[in-house]
mmCIF file of C-alpha atoms in Angstrom:
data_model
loop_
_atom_site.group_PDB
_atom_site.id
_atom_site.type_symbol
_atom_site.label_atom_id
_atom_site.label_comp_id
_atom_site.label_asym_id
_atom_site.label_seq_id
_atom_site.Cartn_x
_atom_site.Cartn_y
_atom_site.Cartn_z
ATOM 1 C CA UNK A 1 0.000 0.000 0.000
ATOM 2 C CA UNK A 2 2.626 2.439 0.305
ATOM 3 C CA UNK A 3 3.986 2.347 -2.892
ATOM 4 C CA UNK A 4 0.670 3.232 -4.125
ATOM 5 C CA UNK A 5 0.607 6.037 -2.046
ATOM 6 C CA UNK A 6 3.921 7.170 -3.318
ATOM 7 C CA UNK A 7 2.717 6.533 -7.163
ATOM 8 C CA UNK A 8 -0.231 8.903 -6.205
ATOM 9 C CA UNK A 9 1.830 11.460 -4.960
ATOM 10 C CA UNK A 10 4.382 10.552 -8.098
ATOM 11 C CA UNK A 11 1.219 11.029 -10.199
ATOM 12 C CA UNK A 12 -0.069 14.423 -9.049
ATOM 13 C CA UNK A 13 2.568 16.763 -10.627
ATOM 14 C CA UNK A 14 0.144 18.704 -13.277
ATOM 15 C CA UNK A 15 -0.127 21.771 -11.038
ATOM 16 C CA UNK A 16 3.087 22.744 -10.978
ATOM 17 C CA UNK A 17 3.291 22.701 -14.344
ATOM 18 C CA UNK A 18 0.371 25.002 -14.399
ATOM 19 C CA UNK A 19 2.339 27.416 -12.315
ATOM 20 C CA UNK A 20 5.378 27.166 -14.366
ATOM 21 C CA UNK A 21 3.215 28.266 -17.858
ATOM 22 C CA UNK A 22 1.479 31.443 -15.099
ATOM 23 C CA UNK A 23 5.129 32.577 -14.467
ATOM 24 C CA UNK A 24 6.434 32.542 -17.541
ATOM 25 C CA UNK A 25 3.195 34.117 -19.462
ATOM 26 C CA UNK A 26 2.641 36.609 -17.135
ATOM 27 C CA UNK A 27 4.649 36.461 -14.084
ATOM 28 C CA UNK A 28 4.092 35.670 -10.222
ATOM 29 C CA UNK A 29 1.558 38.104 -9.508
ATOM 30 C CA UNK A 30 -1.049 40.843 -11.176
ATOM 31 C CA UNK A 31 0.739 43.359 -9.974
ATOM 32 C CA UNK A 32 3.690 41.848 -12.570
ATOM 33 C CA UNK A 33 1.872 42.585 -15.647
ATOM 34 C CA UNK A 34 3.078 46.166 -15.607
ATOM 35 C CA UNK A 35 6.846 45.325 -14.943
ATOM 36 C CA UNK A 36 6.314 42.935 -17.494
ATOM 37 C CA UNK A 37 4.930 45.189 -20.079
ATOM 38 C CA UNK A 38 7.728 47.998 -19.870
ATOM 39 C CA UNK A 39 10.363 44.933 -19.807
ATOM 40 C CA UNK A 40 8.534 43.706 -23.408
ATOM 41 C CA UNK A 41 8.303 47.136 -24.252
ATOM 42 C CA UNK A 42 12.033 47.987 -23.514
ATOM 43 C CA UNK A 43 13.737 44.613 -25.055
ATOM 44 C CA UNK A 44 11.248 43.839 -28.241
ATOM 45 C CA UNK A 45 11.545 46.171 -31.377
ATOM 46 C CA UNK A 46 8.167 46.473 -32.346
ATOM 47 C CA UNK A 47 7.023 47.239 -28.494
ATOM 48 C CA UNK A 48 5.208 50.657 -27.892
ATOM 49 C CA UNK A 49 7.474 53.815 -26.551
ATOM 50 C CA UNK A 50 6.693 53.864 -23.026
ATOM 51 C CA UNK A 51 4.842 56.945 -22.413
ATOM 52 C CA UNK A 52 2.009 58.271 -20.132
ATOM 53 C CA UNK A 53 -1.055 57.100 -22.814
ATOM 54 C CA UNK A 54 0.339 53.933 -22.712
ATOM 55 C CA UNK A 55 1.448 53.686 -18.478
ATOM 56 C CA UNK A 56 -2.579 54.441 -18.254
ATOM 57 C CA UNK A 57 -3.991 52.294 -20.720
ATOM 58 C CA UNK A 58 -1.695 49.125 -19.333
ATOM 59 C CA UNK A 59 -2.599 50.264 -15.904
ATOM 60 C CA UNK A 60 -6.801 50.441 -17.428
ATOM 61 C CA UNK A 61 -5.993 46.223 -18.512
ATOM 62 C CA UNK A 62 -4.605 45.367 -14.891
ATOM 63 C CA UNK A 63 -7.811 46.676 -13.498
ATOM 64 C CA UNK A 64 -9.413 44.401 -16.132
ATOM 65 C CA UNK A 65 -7.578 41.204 -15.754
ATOM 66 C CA UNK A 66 -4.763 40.141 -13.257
ATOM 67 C CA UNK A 67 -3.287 37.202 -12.192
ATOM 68 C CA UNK A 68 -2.073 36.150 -8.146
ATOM 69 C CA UNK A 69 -1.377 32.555 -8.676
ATOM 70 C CA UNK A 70 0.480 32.759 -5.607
ATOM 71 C CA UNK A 71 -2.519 33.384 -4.280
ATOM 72 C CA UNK A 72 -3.984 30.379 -4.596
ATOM 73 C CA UNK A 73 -0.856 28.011 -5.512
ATOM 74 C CA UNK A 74 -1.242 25.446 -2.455
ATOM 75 C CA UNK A 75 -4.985 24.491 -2.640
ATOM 76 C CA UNK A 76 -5.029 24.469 -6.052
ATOM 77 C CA UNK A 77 -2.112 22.489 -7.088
ATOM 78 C CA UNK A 78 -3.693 19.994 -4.258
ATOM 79 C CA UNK A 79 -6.591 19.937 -5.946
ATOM 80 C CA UNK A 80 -4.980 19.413 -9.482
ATOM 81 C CA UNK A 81 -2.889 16.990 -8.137
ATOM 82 C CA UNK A 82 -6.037 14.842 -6.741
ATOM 83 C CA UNK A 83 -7.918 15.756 -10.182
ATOM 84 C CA UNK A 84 -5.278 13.866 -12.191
ATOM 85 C CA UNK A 85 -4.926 10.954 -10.210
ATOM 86 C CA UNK A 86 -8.082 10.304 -10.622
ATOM 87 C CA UNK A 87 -8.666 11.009 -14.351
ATOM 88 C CA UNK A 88 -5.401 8.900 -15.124
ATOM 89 C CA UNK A 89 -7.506 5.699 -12.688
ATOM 90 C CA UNK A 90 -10.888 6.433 -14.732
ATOM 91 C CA UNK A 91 -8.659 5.931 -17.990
ATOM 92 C CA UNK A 92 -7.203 3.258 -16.789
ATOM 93 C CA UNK A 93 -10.639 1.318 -15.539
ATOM 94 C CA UNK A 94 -11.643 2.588 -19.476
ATOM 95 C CA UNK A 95 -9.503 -0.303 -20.623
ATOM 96 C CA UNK A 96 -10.606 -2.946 -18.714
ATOM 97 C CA UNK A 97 -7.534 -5.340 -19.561
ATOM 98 C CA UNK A 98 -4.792 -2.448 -19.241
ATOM 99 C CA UNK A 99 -5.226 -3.239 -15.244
ATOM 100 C CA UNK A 100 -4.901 -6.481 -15.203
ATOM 101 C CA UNK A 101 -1.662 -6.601 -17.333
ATOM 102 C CA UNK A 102 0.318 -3.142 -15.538
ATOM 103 C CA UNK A 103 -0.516 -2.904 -11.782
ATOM 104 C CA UNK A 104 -2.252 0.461 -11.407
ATOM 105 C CA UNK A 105 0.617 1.997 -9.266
ATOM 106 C CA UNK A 106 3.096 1.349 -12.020
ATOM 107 C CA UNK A 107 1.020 3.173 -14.113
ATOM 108 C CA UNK A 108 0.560 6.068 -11.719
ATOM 109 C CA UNK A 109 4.517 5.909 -11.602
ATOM 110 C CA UNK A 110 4.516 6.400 -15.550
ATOM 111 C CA UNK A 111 1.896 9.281 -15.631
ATOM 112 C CA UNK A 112 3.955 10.873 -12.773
ATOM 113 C CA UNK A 113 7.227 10.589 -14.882
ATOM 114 C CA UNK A 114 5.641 12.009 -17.903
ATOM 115 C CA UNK A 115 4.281 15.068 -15.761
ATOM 116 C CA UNK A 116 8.132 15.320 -14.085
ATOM 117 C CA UNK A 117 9.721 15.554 -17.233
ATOM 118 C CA UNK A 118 7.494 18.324 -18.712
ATOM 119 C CA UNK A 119 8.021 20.410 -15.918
ATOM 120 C CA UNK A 120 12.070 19.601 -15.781
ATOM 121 C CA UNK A 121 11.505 21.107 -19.638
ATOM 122 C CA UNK A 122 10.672 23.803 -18.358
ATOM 123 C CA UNK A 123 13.650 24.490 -16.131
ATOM 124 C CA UNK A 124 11.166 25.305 -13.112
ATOM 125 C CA UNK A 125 13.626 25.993 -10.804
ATOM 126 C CA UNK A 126 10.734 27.637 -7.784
ATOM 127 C CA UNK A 127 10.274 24.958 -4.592
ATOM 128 C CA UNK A 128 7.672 22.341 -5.095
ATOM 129 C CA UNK A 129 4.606 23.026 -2.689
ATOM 130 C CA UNK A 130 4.630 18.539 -1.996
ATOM 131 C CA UNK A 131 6.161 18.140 1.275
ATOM 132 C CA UNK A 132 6.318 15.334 3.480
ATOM 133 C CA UNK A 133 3.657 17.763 5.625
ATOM 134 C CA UNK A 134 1.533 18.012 2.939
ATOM 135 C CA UNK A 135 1.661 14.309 2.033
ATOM 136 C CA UNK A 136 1.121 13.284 5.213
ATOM 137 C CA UNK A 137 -1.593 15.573 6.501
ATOM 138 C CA UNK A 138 -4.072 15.487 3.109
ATOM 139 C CA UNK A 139 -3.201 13.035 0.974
ATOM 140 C CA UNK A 140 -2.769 9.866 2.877
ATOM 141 C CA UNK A 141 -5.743 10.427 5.805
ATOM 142 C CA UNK A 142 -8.205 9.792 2.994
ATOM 143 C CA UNK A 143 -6.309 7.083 1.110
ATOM 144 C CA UNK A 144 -6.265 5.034 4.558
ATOM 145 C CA UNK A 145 -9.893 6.226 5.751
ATOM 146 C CA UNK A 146 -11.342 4.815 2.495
ATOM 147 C CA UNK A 147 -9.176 1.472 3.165
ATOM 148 C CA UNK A 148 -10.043 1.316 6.875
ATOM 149 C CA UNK A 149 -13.949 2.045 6.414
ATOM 150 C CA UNK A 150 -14.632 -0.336 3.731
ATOM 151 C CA UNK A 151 -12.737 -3.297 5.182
ATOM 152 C CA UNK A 152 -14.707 -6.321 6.379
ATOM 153 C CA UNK A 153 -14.603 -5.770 9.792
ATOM 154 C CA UNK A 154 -15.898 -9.010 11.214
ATOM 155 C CA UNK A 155 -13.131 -11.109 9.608
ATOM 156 C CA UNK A 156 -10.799 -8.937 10.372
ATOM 157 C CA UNK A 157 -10.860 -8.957 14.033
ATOM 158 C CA UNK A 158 -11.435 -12.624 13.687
ATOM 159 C CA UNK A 159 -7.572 -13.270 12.052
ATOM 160 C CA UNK A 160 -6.668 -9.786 14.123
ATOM 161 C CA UNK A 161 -3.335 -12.155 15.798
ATOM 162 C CA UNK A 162 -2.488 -13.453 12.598
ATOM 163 C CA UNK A 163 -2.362 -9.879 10.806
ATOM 164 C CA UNK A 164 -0.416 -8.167 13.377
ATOM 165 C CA UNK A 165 2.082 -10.814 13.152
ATOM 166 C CA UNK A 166 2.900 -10.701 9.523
ATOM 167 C CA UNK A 167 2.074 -6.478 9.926
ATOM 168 C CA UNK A 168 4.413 -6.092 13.005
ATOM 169 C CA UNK A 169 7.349 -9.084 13.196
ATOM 170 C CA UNK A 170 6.974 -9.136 9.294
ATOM 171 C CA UNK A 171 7.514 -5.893 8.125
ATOM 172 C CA UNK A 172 10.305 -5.606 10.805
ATOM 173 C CA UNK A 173 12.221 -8.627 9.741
ATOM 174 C CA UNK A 174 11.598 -7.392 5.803
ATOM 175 C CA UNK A 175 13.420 -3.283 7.221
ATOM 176 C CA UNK A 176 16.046 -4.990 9.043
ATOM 177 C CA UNK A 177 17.088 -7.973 6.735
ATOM 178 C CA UNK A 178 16.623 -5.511 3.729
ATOM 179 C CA UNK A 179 18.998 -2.788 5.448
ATOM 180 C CA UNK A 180 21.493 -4.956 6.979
ATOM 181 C CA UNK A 181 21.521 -6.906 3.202
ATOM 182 C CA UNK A 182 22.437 -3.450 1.777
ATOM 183 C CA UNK A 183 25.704 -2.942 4.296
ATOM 184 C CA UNK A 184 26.467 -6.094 3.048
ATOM 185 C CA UNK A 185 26.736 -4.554 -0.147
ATOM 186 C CA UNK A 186 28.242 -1.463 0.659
ATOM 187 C CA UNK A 187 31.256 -2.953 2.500
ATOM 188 C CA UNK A 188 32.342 -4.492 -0.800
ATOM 189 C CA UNK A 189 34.988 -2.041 -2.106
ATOM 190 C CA UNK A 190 34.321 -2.230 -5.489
ATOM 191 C CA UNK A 191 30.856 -0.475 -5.339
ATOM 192 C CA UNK A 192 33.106 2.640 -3.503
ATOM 193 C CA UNK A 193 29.768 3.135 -0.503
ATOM 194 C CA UNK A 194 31.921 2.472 2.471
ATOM 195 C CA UNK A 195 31.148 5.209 3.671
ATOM 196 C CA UNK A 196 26.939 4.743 3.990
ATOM 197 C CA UNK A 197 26.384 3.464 7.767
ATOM 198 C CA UNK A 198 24.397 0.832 8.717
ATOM 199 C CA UNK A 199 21.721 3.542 10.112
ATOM 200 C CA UNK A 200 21.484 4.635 6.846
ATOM 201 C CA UNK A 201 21.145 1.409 5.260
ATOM 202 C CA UNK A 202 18.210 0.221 8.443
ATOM 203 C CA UNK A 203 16.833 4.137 7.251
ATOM 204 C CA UNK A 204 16.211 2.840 3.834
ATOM 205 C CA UNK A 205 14.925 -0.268 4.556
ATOM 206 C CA UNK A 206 12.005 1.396 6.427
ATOM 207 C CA UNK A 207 11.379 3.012 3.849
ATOM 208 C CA UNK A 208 10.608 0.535 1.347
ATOM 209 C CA UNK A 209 9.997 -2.369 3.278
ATOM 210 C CA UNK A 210 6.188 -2.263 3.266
ATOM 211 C CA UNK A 211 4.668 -4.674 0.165
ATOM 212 C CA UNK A 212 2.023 -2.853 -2.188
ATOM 213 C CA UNK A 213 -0.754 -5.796 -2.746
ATOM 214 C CA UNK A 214 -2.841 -4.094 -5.069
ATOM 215 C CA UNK A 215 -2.124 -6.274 -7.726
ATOM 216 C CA UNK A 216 -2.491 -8.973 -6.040
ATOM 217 C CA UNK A 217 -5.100 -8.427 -4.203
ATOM 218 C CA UNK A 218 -7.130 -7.642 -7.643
ATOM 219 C CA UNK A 219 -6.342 -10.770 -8.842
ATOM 220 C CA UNK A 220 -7.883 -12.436 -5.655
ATOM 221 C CA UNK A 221 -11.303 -10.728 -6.558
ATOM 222 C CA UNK A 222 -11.075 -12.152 -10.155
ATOM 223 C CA UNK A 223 -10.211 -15.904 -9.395
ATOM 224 C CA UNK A 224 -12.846 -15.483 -5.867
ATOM 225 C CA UNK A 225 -10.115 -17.042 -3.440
ATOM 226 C CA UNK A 226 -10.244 -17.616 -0.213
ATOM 227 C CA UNK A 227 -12.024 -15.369 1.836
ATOM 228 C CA UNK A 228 -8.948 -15.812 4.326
ATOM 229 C CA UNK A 229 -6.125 -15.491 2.634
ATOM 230 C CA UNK A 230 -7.795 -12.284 1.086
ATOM 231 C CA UNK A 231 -8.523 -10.565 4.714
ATOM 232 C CA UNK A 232 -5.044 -11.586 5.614
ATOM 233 C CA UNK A 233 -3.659 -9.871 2.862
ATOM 234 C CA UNK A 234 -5.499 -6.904 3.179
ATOM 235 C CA UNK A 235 -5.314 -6.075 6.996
ATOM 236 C CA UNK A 236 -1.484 -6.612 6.621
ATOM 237 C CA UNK A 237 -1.144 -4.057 3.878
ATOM 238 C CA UNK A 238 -2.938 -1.784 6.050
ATOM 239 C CA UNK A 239 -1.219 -2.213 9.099
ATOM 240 C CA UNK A 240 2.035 -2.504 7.907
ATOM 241 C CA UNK A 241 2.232 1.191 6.755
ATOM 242 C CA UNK A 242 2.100 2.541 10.188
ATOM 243 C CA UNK A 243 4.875 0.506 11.203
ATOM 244 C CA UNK A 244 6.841 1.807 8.240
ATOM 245 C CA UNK A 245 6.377 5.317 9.427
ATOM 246 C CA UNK A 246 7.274 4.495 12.890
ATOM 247 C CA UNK A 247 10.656 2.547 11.669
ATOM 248 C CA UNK A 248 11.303 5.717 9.441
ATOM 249 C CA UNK A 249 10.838 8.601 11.783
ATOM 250 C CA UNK A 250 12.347 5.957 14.430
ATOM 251 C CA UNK A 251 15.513 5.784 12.231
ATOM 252 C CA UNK A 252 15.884 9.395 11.298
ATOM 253 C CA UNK A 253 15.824 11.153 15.044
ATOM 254 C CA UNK A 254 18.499 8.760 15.766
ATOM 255 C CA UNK A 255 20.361 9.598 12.243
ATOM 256 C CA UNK A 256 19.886 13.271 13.915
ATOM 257 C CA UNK A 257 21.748 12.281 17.097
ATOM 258 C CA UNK A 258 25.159 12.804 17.502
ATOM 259 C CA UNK A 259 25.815 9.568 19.364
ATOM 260 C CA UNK A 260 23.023 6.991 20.246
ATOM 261 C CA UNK A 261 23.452 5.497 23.955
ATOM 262 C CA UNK A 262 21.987 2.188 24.748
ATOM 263 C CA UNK A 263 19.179 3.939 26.718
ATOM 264 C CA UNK A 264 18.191 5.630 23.575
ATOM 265 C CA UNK A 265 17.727 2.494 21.789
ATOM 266 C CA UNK A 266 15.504 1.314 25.339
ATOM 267 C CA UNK A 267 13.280 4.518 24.652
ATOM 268 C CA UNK A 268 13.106 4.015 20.555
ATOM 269 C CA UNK A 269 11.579 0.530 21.420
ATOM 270 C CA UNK A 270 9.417 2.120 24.015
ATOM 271 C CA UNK A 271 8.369 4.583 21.531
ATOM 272 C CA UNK A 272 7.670 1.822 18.999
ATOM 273 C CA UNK A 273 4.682 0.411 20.933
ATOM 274 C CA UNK A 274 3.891 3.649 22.410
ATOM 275 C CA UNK A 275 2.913 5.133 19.109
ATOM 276 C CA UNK A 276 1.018 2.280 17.668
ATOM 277 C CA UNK A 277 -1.081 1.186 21.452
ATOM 278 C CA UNK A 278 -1.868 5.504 21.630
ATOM 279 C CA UNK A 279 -2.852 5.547 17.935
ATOM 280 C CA UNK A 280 -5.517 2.932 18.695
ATOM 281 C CA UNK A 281 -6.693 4.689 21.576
ATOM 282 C CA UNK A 282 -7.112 7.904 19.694
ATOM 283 C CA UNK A 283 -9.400 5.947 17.228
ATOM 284 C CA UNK A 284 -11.235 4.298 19.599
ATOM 285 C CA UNK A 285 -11.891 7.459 21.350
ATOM 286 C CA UNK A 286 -12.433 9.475 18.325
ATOM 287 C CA UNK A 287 -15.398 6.513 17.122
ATOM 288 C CA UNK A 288 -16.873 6.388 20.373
ATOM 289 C CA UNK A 289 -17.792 9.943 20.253
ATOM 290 C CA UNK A 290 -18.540 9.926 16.140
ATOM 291 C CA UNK A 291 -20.782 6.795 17.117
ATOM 292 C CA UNK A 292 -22.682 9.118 20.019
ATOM 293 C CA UNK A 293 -23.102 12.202 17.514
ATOM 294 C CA UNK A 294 -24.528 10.502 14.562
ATOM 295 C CA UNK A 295 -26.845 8.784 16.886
ATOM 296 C CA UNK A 296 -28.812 12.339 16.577
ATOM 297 C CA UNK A 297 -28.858 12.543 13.069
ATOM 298 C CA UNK A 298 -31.153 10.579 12.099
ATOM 299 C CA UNK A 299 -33.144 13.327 10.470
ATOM 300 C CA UNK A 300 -30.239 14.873 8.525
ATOM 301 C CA UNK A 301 -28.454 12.278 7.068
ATOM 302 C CA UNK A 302 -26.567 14.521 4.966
ATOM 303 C CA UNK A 303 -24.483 15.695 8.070
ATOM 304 C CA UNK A 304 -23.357 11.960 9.007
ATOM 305 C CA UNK A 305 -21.421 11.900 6.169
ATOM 306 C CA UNK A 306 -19.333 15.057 7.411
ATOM 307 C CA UNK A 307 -19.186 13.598 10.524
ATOM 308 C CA UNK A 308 -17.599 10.423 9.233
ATOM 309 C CA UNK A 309 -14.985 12.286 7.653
ATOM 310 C CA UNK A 310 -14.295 15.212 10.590
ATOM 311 C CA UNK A 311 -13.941 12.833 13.335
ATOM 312 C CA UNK A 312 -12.154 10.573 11.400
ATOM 313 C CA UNK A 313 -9.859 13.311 10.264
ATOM 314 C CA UNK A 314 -9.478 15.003 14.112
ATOM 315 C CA UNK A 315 -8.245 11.348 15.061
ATOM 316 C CA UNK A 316 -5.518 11.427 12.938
ATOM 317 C CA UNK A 317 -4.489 14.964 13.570
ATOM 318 C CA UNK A 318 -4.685 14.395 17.365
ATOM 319 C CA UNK A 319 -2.611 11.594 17.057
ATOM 320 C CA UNK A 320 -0.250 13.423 14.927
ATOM 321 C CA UNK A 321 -0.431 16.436 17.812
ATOM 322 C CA UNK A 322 0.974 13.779 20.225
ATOM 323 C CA UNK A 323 3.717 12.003 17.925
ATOM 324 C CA UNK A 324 1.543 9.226 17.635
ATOM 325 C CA UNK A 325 0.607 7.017 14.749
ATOM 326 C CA UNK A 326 -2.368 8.810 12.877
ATOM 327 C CA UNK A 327 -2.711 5.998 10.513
ATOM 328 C CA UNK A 328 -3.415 3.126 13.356
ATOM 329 C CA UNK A 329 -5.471 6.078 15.082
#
């Protein structure tokens, strides 16, 4: 599940291509179109003298029409972003054999490359407005609410042990094995990476160690498998990304540290189940209460909906508040 995360947020680069065409048309802001004028004006042969007719009657067409992109840059390329990940999965779904050939994330992954290289084209050389923040905060809370609220509850609770085995002591032994495979690697002198500690190479492994089963779990809804194997599959795709984050924010205060004491390995393990046991309290709390609310809403059913999401939401921003896991929560 986490690489399709990543090939959504791979996949959602149209905006800033958007912003890249606004600057160079017509600059940052409305109040550019003046500067911009004179500059045409001063540098382009067949540009009008500058003179007081014309300062007023460029002035007159920035009354008219102005641009403040800047303005309005964050929640719109957010929203572009979101608009073009999900045009590029209702083309895929089009095509109804395209998905069963090229895992959707791959895809994602290629639409995101395209958009990267038309905006490298354009030598956009201003910061992207993605941030780990950003990707963290509004992108993946729905992704994970949509997985968490339309999972088959009932079965999973009933293989709950088995799921937080292969979530928890499996994705563990997949970041460790995968980073201490890599120093391996790196301590062979040929390759030259001597130099890339093995808290680097543990970093890394976090970071990739969670498996994206969307593939295979659409091929489990074609061929009807076991209902089982398919819940077991499933929970530990969703679990496992909260352990990932853990491992990876885990790894990186201690890449931060100037020397890490045995006692700060004793709190990082603390931490570990501190984050995920808190994260389930926050959602447990945070249902409890959405459960009490909508019990009043019987009559506007419209407003259960936003309740759904805002309570759902507030969990995982509480949990962020406290450096817990908002994912779990």
């Amino acid at each position: 599940m986490a690489e399709l995360v990543v090939a959504h947020g791979l996949g959602l680069l149209l905006p800033l291509l958007l912003g890249q065409l606004c600057s160079h048309l017509l600059g940052t802001s409305g109040g550019n179109m003046l500067h911009y004028w004179d500059q045409t004006a001063k540098n382009s042969s067949w540009g009008p003298k500058r003179t007081q007719e014309n300062a007023s009657m460029v002035s007159a067409y920035t009354l008219l029409f102005s641009l403040d992109y800047q303005h309005v840059q964050i929640p719109l390329e957010i929203t572009l972003w979101i608009m073009l990940a999900s045009l590029a999965k209702i083309g895929f779904h089009l095509y109804n054999k395209l998905p069963a050939v090229v895992p959707e994330s791959c895809l994602l992954i290629f639409v995101g490359l395209i958009m990267g290289g038309l905006i490298y084209s354009l030598n956009d050389k201003s910061p992207p407005v993605i941030n780990s923040d950003i990707f963290f905060l509004y992108l993946l809370s729905p992704i994970v609410l949509d997985a968490g609220y339309f999972m088959p509850s009932w079965p999973f609770f009933e293989n709950i042990g088995t799921i937080l085995s292969y979530a928890v002591v499996g994705t563990m032994w997949n970041a460790f094995g995968i980073g201490l495979f890599l120093y391996g690697i790196c301590q062979v002198k040929y390759f030259k990476l001597q130099d890339v500690s093995l808290l680097h190479n543990f970093w890394f492994g976090s970071l990739i160690a969670a498996v994206d089963p969307v593939a295979v779990l659409s091929v489990f809804e074609e061929i009807h498998v076991n209902g089982k194997l398919h819940i077991l599959v499933f929970g530990e795709s969703l679990l496992n990304d909260a352990v990932t984050v853990v491992l990876y924010k885990l790894f990186k205060s201690f890449s931060e540290m100037p020397s890490i004491k045995p006692l700060d390995i004793l709190a990082g393990i603390g931490k570990y189940f501190l984050v995920g046991i808190g994260g389930i309290f926050t959602g447990l709390l945070f249902g409890m209460v959405a459960a009490f609310t909508t019990h009043f809403t019987k009559t506007s059913w419209v407003i259960e909906l936003l309740f759904i999401f805002l309570y759902s939401y507030l969990s995982c921003l509480t949990a962020e508040m406290f450096h817990l896991s908002g994912i779990v929560a």
